[in-house]
Short mmCIF file of C-alpha atoms in Angstrom, two decimals:
data_model
loop_
_atom_site.label_atom_id
_atom_site.label_comp_id
_atom_site.label_asym_id
_atom_site.label_seq_id
_atom_site.Cartn_x
_atom_site.Cartn_y
_atom_site.Cartn_z
CA UNK A 1 0.01 0.02 0.02
CA UNK A 2 2.84 2.32 0.84
CA UNK A 3 4.41 1.75 -2.55
CA UNK A 4 1.15 2.45 -4.30
CA UNK A 5 0.79 5.80 -2.54
CA UNK A 6 4.43 6.66 -3.31
CA UNK A 7 4.06 5.88 -7.03
CA UNK A 8 0.66 7.68 -7.21
CA UNK A 9 2.16 10.82 -5.59
CA UNK A 10 5.08 10.90 -8.04
CA UNK A 11 2.91 10.47 -11.06
CA UNK A 12 0.30 13.03 -9.94
CA UNK A 13 3.10 15.54 -9.29
CA UNK A 14 4.46 14.83 -12.82
CA UNK A 15 0.98 15.36 -14.22
CA UNK A 16 0.62 18.68 -12.35
CA UNK A 17 4.10 20.00 -13.26
CA UNK A 18 3.89 18.93 -16.87
CA UNK A 19 0.37 20.42 -17.13
CA UNK A 20 1.54 23.79 -15.74
CA UNK A 21 4.26 24.07 -18.35
CA UNK A 22 1.91 22.85 -21.09
CA UNK A 23 -0.76 25.44 -20.39
CA UNK A 24 1.62 28.33 -21.20
CA UNK A 25 2.69 26.68 -24.47
CA UNK A 26 -0.93 25.81 -25.37
CA UNK A 27 -2.00 29.44 -24.95
CA UNK A 28 0.52 30.39 -27.64
CA UNK A 29 -0.88 27.71 -29.98
CA UNK A 30 2.42 25.84 -30.03
CA UNK A 31 2.61 22.28 -31.48
CA UNK A 32 3.34 20.80 -28.04
CA UNK A 33 0.68 22.01 -25.55
CA UNK A 34 -1.01 20.80 -22.42
CA UNK A 35 -1.49 17.14 -23.29
CA UNK A 36 1.89 16.68 -24.89
CA UNK A 37 3.70 18.16 -21.86
CA UNK A 38 1.65 16.04 -19.46
CA UNK A 39 2.32 12.83 -21.41
CA UNK A 40 6.06 13.56 -21.62
CA UNK A 41 6.38 14.37 -17.94
CA UNK A 42 4.28 11.46 -16.74
CA UNK A 43 6.02 9.08 -19.17
CA UNK A 44 9.42 10.17 -17.85
CA UNK A 45 8.27 9.78 -14.31
CA UNK A 46 6.90 6.23 -14.75
CA UNK A 47 10.14 5.40 -16.50
CA UNK A 48 12.11 6.28 -13.38
CA UNK A 49 9.59 4.57 -11.14
CA UNK A 50 9.94 1.42 -13.24
CA UNK A 51 13.75 1.74 -13.19
CA UNK A 52 13.64 1.97 -9.39
CA UNK A 53 11.43 -1.11 -9.27
CA UNK A 54 13.76 -3.06 -11.50
CA UNK A 55 16.78 -2.04 -9.35
CA UNK A 56 15.02 -3.23 -6.20
CA UNK A 57 14.36 -6.66 -7.76
CA UNK A 58 17.67 -6.87 -9.55
CA UNK A 59 20.39 -5.16 -7.47
CA UNK A 60 22.92 -5.40 -10.32
CA UNK A 61 20.75 -3.25 -12.67
CA UNK A 62 21.86 0.22 -13.74
CA UNK A 63 19.80 2.80 -11.79
CA UNK A 64 20.30 5.49 -14.39
CA UNK A 65 19.98 3.53 -17.67
CA UNK A 66 16.27 4.12 -18.42
CA UNK A 67 16.38 7.79 -17.40
CA UNK A 68 19.30 8.46 -19.77
CA UNK A 69 17.36 6.85 -22.60
CA UNK A 70 14.45 9.25 -21.98
CA UNK A 71 16.79 12.24 -22.24
CA UNK A 72 18.18 10.89 -25.56
CA UNK A 73 14.78 9.89 -26.99
CA UNK A 74 13.04 13.18 -26.20
CA UNK A 75 15.22 14.85 -28.85
CA UNK A 76 13.12 13.27 -31.62
CA UNK A 77 9.92 14.72 -30.18
CA UNK A 78 11.48 18.16 -29.72
CA UNK A 79 12.81 18.13 -33.25
CA UNK A 80 9.25 17.83 -34.53
CA UNK A 81 8.29 21.20 -32.96
CA UNK A 82 11.11 23.12 -34.65
CA UNK A 83 10.16 24.87 -37.87
CA UNK A 84 12.19 26.91 -40.40
CA UNK A 85 10.16 29.76 -41.90
CA UNK A 86 10.42 31.11 -45.47
CA UNK A 87 13.06 33.58 -44.29
CA UNK A 88 15.13 30.78 -42.72
CA UNK A 89 14.07 31.95 -39.25
CA UNK A 90 13.96 29.08 -36.78
CA UNK A 91 10.88 28.83 -34.61
CA UNK A 92 9.93 26.27 -31.94
CA UNK A 93 13.21 26.07 -30.06
CA UNK A 94 11.57 27.23 -26.83
CA UNK A 95 8.92 24.56 -27.12
CA UNK A 96 11.55 21.90 -27.94
CA UNK A 97 13.72 22.95 -24.93
CA UNK A 98 10.57 23.00 -22.78
CA UNK A 99 9.85 19.39 -23.73
CA UNK A 100 13.36 18.40 -22.80
CA UNK A 101 13.13 20.10 -19.41
CA UNK A 102 9.69 18.60 -19.03
CA UNK A 103 11.19 15.11 -19.37
CA UNK A 104 13.92 16.04 -16.91
CA UNK A 105 11.29 17.13 -14.37
CA UNK A 106 9.47 13.88 -14.85
CA UNK A 107 12.64 11.89 -14.24
CA UNK A 108 13.30 13.94 -11.05
CA UNK A 109 9.77 13.37 -9.71
CA UNK A 110 9.86 9.72 -10.69
CA UNK A 111 13.07 9.26 -8.75
CA UNK A 112 11.48 10.93 -5.68
CA UNK A 113 13.45 14.19 -5.99
CA UNK A 114 10.39 16.30 -5.35
CA UNK A 115 12.02 19.57 -4.45
CA UNK A 116 14.17 19.57 -7.59
CA UNK A 117 11.22 18.86 -9.86
CA UNK A 118 8.90 21.41 -8.27
CA UNK A 119 11.53 24.19 -8.15
CA UNK A 120 12.47 23.55 -11.79
CA UNK A 121 8.81 23.78 -12.77
CA UNK A 122 8.37 27.14 -11.05
CA UNK A 123 11.56 28.48 -12.63
CA UNK A 124 10.50 27.38 -16.11
CA UNK A 125 7.10 29.02 -15.66
CA UNK A 126 8.75 32.28 -14.65
CA UNK A 127 11.14 32.07 -17.69
CA UNK A 128 8.28 31.55 -20.11
CA UNK A 129 6.13 34.36 -18.74
CA UNK A 130 8.19 37.15 -17.03
CA UNK A 131 11.24 36.81 -19.29
CA UNK A 132 8.96 36.70 -22.44
CA UNK A 133 7.67 40.20 -21.50
CA UNK A 134 11.20 41.46 -20.85
CA UNK A 135 12.41 39.98 -24.16
CA UNK A 136 9.50 41.50 -26.12
CA UNK A 137 10.35 45.04 -24.71
CA UNK A 138 13.96 44.63 -25.81
CA UNK A 139 13.01 43.45 -29.30
CA UNK A 140 10.31 46.08 -29.75
CA UNK A 141 12.96 48.72 -30.54
CA UNK A 142 15.42 46.50 -32.36
CA UNK A 143 16.76 47.77 -35.73
CA UNK A 144 15.97 44.48 -37.36
CA UNK A 145 12.35 43.37 -38.02
CA UNK A 146 10.78 40.54 -40.01
CA UNK A 147 7.47 41.52 -41.69
CA UNK A 148 4.79 40.09 -43.96
CA UNK A 149 3.29 42.59 -46.34
CA UNK A 150 0.38 42.10 -48.75
CA UNK A 151 0.48 44.27 -51.88
CA UNK A 152 -1.97 44.95 -54.67
CA UNK A 153 0.20 43.50 -57.40
CA UNK A 154 3.80 42.79 -58.41
CA UNK A 155 4.41 46.39 -59.54
CA UNK A 156 3.84 47.67 -56.03
CA UNK A 157 6.95 45.82 -54.80
CA UNK A 158 9.21 48.35 -56.50
CA UNK A 159 7.29 51.27 -54.99
CA UNK A 160 7.53 49.66 -51.53
CA UNK A 161 11.31 49.10 -51.82
CA UNK A 162 11.89 52.62 -53.09
CA UNK A 163 9.82 54.18 -50.30
CA UNK A 164 11.52 52.02 -47.67
CA UNK A 165 14.99 52.98 -48.98
CA UNK A 166 14.11 56.65 -48.90
CA UNK A 167 13.52 56.28 -45.16
CA UNK A 168 16.87 54.61 -44.57
CA UNK A 169 15.49 51.11 -44.36
CA UNK A 170 17.54 48.27 -45.86
CA UNK A 171 15.81 45.10 -47.14
CA UNK A 172 18.31 42.33 -46.91
CA UNK A 173 15.87 39.42 -47.62
CA UNK A 174 12.79 39.24 -49.81
CA UNK A 175 10.64 36.26 -50.61
CA UNK A 176 7.35 36.34 -52.51
CA UNK A 177 4.48 34.15 -51.34
CA UNK A 178 0.74 33.75 -51.07
CA UNK A 179 -1.48 36.59 -49.78
CA UNK A 180 -3.48 36.04 -46.61
CA UNK A 181 -6.34 38.52 -47.11
CA UNK A 182 -7.06 38.39 -50.85
CA UNK A 183 -5.98 35.74 -53.37
CA UNK A 184 -5.55 38.36 -56.08
CA UNK A 185 -2.92 40.23 -54.08
CA UNK A 186 0.69 39.27 -53.66
CA UNK A 187 2.38 38.48 -50.32
CA UNK A 188 6.00 39.13 -49.44
CA UNK A 189 8.17 38.15 -46.53
CA UNK A 190 10.97 40.68 -45.79
CA UNK A 191 13.78 41.22 -43.43
CA UNK A 192 14.22 44.96 -42.76
CA UNK A 193 16.96 46.84 -41.05
CA UNK A 194 16.33 50.43 -39.96
CA UNK A 195 19.04 53.07 -39.93
CA UNK A 196 18.25 53.75 -36.23
CA UNK A 197 16.53 51.97 -33.35
CA UNK A 198 12.85 52.69 -33.69
CA UNK A 199 9.58 51.30 -32.32
CA UNK A 200 8.35 48.49 -34.60
CA UNK A 201 4.72 49.60 -34.20
CA UNK A 202 5.61 53.02 -35.60
CA UNK A 203 7.67 51.49 -38.43
CA UNK A 204 4.77 49.30 -39.47
CA UNK A 205 2.47 52.25 -39.41
CA UNK A 206 4.75 54.25 -41.72
CA UNK A 207 5.22 51.35 -44.16
CA UNK A 208 1.50 50.61 -44.10
CA UNK A 209 0.80 54.02 -45.59
CA UNK A 210 2.72 53.22 -48.79
CA UNK A 211 0.51 53.05 -51.86
CA UNK A 212 -0.53 49.50 -52.71
CA UNK A 213 -0.09 48.06 -49.23
CA UNK A 214 -3.23 46.30 -48.08
CA UNK A 215 -1.90 44.48 -45.01
CA UNK A 216 1.32 44.42 -42.98
CA UNK A 217 2.40 42.63 -39.83
CA UNK A 218 5.52 41.79 -37.82
CA UNK A 219 6.58 38.16 -37.75
CA UNK A 220 7.80 37.10 -34.31
#
């Protein structure tokens, strides 16, 4: 009975900690959300519980073998959340890293290291919320900005580039694609670099006033 309570406590803590980290990712519509984080954390926890059980029955067994396999195996799942956009910008690294830490938390809880697992969960939640706000404030005035712009037709691209250049804005990357708002329009992904640090919101407002621009947004 004591073993059952111990195992149940470890798995419930893994479910709770994994769920807390998954909620934040789910709100941002990331590929790995609530259920994925819970499954990873609980799966890692039961792996360590099983490893402990095996070691109790077979004293010569390696107490860390199954846990190390979890750490190695989680890389395949994390790789599935990483995307490369049209501008070769990598997205999903935070989610992938979160899954890796999620597995580590599960291993800690499964091994009975409650304080380590809980403190790590709290720190990860703080990093994904408070530091995100801090990071956004820093990047809001950065000279470099990725944008998606929707133009009336192909001829408007030249006008857009000329207008941007007149304001000291360099366009180092340009890729044409599909429009989001209207199929008859043309979409373009661009990497811009302003001459001076400026608020991205103001920069988008200025560029949005160029003739032929129907829609413009920053890509984070």
